[in-house]
mmCIF file with all atom_site columns, C-alpha atoms in Angstrom:
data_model
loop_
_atom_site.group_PDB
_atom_site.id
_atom_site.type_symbol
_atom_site.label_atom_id
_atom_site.label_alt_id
_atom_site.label_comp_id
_atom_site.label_asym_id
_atom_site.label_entity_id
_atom_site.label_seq_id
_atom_site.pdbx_PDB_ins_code
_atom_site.Cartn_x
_atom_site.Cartn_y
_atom_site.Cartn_z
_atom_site.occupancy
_atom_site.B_iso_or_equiv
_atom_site.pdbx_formal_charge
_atom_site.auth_seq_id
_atom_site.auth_comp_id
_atom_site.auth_asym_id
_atom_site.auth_atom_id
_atom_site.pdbx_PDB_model_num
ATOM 1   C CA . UNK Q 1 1   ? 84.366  110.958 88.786  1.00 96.00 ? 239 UNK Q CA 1
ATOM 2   C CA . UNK Q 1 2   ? 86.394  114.065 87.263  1.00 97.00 ? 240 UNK Q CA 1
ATOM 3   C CA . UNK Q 1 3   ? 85.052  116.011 90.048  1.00 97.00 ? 241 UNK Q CA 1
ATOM 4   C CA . UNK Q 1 4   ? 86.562  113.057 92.504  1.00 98.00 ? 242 UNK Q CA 1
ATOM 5   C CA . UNK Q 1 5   ? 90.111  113.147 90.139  1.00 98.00 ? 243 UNK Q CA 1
ATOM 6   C CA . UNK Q 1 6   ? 90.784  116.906 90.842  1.00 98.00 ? 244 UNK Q CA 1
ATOM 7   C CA . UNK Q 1 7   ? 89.679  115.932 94.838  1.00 98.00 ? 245 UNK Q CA 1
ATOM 8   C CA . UNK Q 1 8   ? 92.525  113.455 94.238  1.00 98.00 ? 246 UNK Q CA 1
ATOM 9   C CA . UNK Q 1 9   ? 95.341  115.940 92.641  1.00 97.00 ? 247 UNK Q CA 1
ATOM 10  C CA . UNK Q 1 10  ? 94.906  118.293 96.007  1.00 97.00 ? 248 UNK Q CA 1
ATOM 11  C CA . UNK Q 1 11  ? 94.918  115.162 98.060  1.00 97.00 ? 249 UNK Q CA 1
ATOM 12  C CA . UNK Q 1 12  ? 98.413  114.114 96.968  1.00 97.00 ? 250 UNK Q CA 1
ATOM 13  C CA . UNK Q 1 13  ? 99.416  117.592 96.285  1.00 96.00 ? 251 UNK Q CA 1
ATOM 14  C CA . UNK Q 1 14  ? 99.080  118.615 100.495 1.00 95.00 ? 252 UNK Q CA 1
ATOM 15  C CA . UNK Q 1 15  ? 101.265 116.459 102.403 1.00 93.00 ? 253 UNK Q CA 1
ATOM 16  C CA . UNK Q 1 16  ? 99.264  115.035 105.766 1.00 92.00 ? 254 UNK Q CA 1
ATOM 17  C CA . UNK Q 1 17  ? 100.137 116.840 108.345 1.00 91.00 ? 255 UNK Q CA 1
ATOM 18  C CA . UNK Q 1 18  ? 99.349  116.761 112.433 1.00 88.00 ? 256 UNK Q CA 1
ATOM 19  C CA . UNK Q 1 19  ? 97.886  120.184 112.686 1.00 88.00 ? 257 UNK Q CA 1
ATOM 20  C CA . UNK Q 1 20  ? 97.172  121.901 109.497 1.00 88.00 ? 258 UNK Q CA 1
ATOM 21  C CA . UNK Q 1 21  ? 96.534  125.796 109.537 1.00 88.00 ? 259 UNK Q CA 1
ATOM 22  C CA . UNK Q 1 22  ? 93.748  125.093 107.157 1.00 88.00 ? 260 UNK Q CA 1
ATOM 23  C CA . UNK Q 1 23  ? 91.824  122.171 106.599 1.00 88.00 ? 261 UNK Q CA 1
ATOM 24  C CA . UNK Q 1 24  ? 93.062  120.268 103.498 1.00 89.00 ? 262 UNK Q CA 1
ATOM 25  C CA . UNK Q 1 25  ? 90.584  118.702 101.332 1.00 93.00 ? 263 UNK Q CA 1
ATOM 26  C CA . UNK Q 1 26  ? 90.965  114.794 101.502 1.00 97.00 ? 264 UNK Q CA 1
ATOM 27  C CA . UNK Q 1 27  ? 89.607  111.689 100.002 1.00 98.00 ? 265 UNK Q CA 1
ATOM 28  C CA . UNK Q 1 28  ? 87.472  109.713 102.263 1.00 98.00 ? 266 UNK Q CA 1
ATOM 29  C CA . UNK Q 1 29  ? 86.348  106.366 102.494 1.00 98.00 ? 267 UNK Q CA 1
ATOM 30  C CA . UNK Q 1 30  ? 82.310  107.473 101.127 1.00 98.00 ? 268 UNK Q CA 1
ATOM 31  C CA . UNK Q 1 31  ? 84.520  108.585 97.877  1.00 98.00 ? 269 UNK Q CA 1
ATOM 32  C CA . UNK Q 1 32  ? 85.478  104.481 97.604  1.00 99.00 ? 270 UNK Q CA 1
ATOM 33  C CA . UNK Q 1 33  ? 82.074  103.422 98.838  1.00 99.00 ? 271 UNK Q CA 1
ATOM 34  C CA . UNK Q 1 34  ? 80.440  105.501 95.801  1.00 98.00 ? 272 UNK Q CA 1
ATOM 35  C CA . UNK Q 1 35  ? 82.806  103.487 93.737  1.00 99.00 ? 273 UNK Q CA 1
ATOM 36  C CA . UNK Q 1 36  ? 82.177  100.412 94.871  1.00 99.00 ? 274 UNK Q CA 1
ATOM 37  C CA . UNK Q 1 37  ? 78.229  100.812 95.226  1.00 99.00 ? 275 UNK Q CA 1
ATOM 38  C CA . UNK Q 1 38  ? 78.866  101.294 91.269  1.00 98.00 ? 276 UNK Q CA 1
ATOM 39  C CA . UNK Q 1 39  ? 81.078  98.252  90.436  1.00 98.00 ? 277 UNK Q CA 1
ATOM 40  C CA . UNK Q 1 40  ? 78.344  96.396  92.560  1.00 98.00 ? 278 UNK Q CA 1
ATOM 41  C CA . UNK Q 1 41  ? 75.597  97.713  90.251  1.00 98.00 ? 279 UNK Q CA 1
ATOM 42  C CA . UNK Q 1 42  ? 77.130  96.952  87.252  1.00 97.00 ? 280 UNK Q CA 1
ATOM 43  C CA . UNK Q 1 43  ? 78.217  93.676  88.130  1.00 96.00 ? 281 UNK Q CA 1
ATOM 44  C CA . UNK Q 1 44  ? 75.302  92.349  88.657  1.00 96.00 ? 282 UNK Q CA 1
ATOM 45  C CA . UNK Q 1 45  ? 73.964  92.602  84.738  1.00 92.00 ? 283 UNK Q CA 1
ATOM 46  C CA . UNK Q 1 46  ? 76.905  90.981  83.641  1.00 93.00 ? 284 UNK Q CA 1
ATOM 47  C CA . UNK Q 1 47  ? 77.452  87.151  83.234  1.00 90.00 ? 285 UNK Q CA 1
ATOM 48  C CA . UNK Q 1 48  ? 80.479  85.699  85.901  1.00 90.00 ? 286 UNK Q CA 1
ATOM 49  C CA . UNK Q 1 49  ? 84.060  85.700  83.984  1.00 88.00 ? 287 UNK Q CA 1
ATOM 50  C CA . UNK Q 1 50  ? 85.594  81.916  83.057  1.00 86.00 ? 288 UNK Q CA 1
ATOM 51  C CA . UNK Q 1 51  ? 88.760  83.490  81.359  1.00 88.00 ? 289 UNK Q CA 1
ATOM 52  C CA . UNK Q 1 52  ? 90.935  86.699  81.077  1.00 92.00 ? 290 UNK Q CA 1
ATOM 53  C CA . UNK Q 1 53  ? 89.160  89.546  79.250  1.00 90.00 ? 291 UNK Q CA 1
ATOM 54  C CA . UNK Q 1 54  ? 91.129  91.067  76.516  1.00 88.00 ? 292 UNK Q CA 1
ATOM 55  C CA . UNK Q 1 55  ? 91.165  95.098  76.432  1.00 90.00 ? 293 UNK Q CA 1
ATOM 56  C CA . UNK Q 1 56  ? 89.113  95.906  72.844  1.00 89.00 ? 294 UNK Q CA 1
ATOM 57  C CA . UNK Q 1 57  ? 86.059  94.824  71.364  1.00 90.00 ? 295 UNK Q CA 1
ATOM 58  C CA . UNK Q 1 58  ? 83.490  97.668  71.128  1.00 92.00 ? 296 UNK Q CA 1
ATOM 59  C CA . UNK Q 1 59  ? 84.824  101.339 70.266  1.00 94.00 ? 297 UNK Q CA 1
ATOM 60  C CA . UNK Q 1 60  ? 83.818  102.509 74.497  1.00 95.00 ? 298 UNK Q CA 1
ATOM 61  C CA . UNK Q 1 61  ? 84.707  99.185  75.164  1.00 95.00 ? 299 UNK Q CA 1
ATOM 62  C CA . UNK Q 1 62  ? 88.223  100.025 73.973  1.00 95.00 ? 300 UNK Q CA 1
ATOM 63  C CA . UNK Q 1 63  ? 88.092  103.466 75.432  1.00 96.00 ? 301 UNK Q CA 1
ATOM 64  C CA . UNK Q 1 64  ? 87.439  102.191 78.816  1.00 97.00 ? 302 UNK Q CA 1
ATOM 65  C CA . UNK Q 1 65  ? 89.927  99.883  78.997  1.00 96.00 ? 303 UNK Q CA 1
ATOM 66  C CA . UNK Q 1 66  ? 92.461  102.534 78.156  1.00 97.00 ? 304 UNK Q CA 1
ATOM 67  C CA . UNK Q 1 67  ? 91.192  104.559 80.838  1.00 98.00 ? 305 UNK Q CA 1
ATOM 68  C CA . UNK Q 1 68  ? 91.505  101.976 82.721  1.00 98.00 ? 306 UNK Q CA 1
ATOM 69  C CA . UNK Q 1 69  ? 95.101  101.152 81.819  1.00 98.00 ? 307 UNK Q CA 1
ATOM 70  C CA . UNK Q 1 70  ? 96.190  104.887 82.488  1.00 98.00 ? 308 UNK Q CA 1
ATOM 71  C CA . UNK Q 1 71  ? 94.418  105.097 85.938  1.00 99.00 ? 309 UNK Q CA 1
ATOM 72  C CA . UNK Q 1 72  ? 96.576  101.848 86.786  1.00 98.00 ? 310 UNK Q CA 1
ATOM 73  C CA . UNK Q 1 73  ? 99.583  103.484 85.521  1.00 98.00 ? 311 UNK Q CA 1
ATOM 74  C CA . UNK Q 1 74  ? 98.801  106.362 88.061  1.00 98.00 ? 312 UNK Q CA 1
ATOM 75  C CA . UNK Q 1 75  ? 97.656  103.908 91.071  1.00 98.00 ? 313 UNK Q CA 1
ATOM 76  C CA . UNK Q 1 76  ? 101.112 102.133 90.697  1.00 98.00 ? 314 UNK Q CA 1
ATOM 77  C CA . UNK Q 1 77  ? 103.184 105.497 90.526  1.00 98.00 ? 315 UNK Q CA 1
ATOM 78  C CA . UNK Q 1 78  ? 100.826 106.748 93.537  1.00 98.00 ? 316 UNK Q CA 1
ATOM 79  C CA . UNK Q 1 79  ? 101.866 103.300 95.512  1.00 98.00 ? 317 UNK Q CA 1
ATOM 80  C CA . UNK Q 1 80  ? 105.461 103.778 94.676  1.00 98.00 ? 318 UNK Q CA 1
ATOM 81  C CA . UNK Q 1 81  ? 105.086 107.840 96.146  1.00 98.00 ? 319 UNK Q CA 1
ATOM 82  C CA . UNK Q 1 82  ? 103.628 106.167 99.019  1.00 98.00 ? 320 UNK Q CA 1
ATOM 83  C CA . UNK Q 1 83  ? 106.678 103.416 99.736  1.00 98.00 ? 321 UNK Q CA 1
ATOM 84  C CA . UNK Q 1 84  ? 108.849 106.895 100.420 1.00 97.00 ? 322 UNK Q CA 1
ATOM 85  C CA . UNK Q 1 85  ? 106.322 109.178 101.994 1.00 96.00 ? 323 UNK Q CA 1
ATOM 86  C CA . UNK Q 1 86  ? 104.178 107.098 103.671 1.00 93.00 ? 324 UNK Q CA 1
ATOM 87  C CA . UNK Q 1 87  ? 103.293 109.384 106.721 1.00 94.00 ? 325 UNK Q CA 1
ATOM 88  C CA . UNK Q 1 88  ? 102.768 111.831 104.771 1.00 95.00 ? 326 UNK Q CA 1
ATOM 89  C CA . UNK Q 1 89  ? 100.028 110.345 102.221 1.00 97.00 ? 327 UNK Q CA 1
ATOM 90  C CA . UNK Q 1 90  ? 96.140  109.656 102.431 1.00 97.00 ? 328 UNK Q CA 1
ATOM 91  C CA . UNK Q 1 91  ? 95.993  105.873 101.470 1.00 98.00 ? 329 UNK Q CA 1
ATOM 92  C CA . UNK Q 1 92  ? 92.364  105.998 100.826 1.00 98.00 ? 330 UNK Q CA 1
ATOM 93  C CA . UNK Q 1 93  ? 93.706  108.419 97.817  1.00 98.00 ? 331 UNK Q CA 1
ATOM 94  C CA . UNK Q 1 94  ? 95.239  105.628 96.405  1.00 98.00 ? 332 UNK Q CA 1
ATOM 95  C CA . UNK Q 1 95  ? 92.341  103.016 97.200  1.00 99.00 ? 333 UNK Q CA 1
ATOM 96  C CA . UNK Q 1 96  ? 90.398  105.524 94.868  1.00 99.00 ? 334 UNK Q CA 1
ATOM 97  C CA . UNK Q 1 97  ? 92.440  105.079 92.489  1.00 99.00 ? 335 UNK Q CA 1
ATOM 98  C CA . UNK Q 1 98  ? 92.478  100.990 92.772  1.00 99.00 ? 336 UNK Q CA 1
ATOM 99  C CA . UNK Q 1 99  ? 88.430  101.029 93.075  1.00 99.00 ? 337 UNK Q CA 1
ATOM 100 C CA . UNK Q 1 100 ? 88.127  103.238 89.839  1.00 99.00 ? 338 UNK Q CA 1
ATOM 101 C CA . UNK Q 1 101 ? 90.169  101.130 87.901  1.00 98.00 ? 339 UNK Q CA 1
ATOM 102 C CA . UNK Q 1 102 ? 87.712  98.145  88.768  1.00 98.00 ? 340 UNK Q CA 1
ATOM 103 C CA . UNK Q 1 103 ? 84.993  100.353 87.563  1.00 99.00 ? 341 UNK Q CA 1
ATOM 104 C CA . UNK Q 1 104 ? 86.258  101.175 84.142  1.00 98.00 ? 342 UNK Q CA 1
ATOM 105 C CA . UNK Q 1 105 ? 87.119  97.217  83.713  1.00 97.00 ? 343 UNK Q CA 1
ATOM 106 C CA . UNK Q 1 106 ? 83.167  96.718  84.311  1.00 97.00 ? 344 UNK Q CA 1
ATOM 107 C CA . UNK Q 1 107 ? 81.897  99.565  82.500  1.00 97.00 ? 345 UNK Q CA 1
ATOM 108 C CA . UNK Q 1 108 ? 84.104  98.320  79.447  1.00 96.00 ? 346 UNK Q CA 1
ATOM 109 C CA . UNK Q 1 109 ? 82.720  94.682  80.105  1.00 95.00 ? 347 UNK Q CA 1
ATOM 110 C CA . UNK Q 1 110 ? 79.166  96.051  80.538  1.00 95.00 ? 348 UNK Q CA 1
ATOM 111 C CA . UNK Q 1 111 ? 79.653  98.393  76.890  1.00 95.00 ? 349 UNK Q CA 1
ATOM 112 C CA . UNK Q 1 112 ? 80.858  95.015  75.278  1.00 93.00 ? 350 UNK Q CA 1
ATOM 113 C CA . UNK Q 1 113 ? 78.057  92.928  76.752  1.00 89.00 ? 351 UNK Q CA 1
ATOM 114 C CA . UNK Q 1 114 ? 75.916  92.795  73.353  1.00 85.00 ? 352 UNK Q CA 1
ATOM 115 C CA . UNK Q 1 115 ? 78.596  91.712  71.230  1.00 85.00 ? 353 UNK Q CA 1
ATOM 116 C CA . UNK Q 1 116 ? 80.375  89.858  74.109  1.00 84.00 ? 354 UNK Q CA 1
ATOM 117 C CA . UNK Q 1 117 ? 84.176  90.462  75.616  1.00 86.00 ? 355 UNK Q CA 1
ATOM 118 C CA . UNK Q 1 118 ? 87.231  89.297  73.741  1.00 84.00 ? 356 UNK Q CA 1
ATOM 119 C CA . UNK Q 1 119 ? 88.431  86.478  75.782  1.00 84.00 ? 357 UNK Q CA 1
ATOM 120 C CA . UNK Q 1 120 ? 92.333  85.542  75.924  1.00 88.00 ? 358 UNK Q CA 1
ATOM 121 C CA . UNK Q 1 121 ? 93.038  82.285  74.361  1.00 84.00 ? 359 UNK Q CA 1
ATOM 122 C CA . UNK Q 1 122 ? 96.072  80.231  76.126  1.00 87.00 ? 360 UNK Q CA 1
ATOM 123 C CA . UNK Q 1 123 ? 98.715  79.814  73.198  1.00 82.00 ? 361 UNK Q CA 1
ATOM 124 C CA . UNK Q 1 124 ? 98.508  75.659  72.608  1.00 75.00 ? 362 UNK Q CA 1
ATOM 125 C CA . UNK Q 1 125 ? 94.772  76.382  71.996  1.00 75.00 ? 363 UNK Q CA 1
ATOM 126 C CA . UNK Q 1 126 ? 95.169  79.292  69.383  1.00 74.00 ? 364 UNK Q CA 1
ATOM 127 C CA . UNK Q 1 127 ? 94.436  78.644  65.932  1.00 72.00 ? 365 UNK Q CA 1
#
């Protein structure tokens, strides 16, 4: 994934263009696939979600759900970018971006499976 991150900095760093000099190196849709072939994998050990997960409960539970956070931070900054340079950005970049977020929320679920996720509880059923 780190290696895939820095793939993702020269991605948005070279504007697509219709006849580079030199081949740029983009993100491409087996980058997302890899992703998603992961999220599958994981999701399959984990039991179907009835409620909103809470970010917390183990210590790489908690870790992965800020990583998570700050990739969506970047994802919604990278979407933005793309509303004003649109011809001139790789979406699949950004789908990267989406697809890894998904895979920190189930890695964080799958490090909190043990103990169990911290489930959000409407307000009029709070204690």
């Amino acid at each position: 994934v780190q290696n895939d991150l820095f793939d993702v900095g020269a991605d948005f760093a070279t504007p697509v263009v219709a006849d580079p000099e030199h081949p740029p190196l983009r993100v491409e849709q087996d980058y997302v696939d890899r992703l998603e072939a992961w999220c599958d994998a994981y999701n399959e050990d984990l039991e179907p979600l009835r409620s909103f997960v809470l970010s917390g409960g183990s210590p790489g539970a908690a870790l992965l759900h800020v990583a998570r956070t700050v990739v969506r931070r970047a994802e919604r900054s990278a979407w933005a970018a793309f509303a004003a340079h649109e011809d001139t950005m790789n979406v699949l970049a950004i789908t990267y971006l989406n697809r890894l977020s998904d895979l920190l929320f189930i890695l964080a679920r799958h490090a909190n499976k043990e103990q169990g996720d911290v489930l959000w509880i409407p307000g009029g059923q709070r204690d």
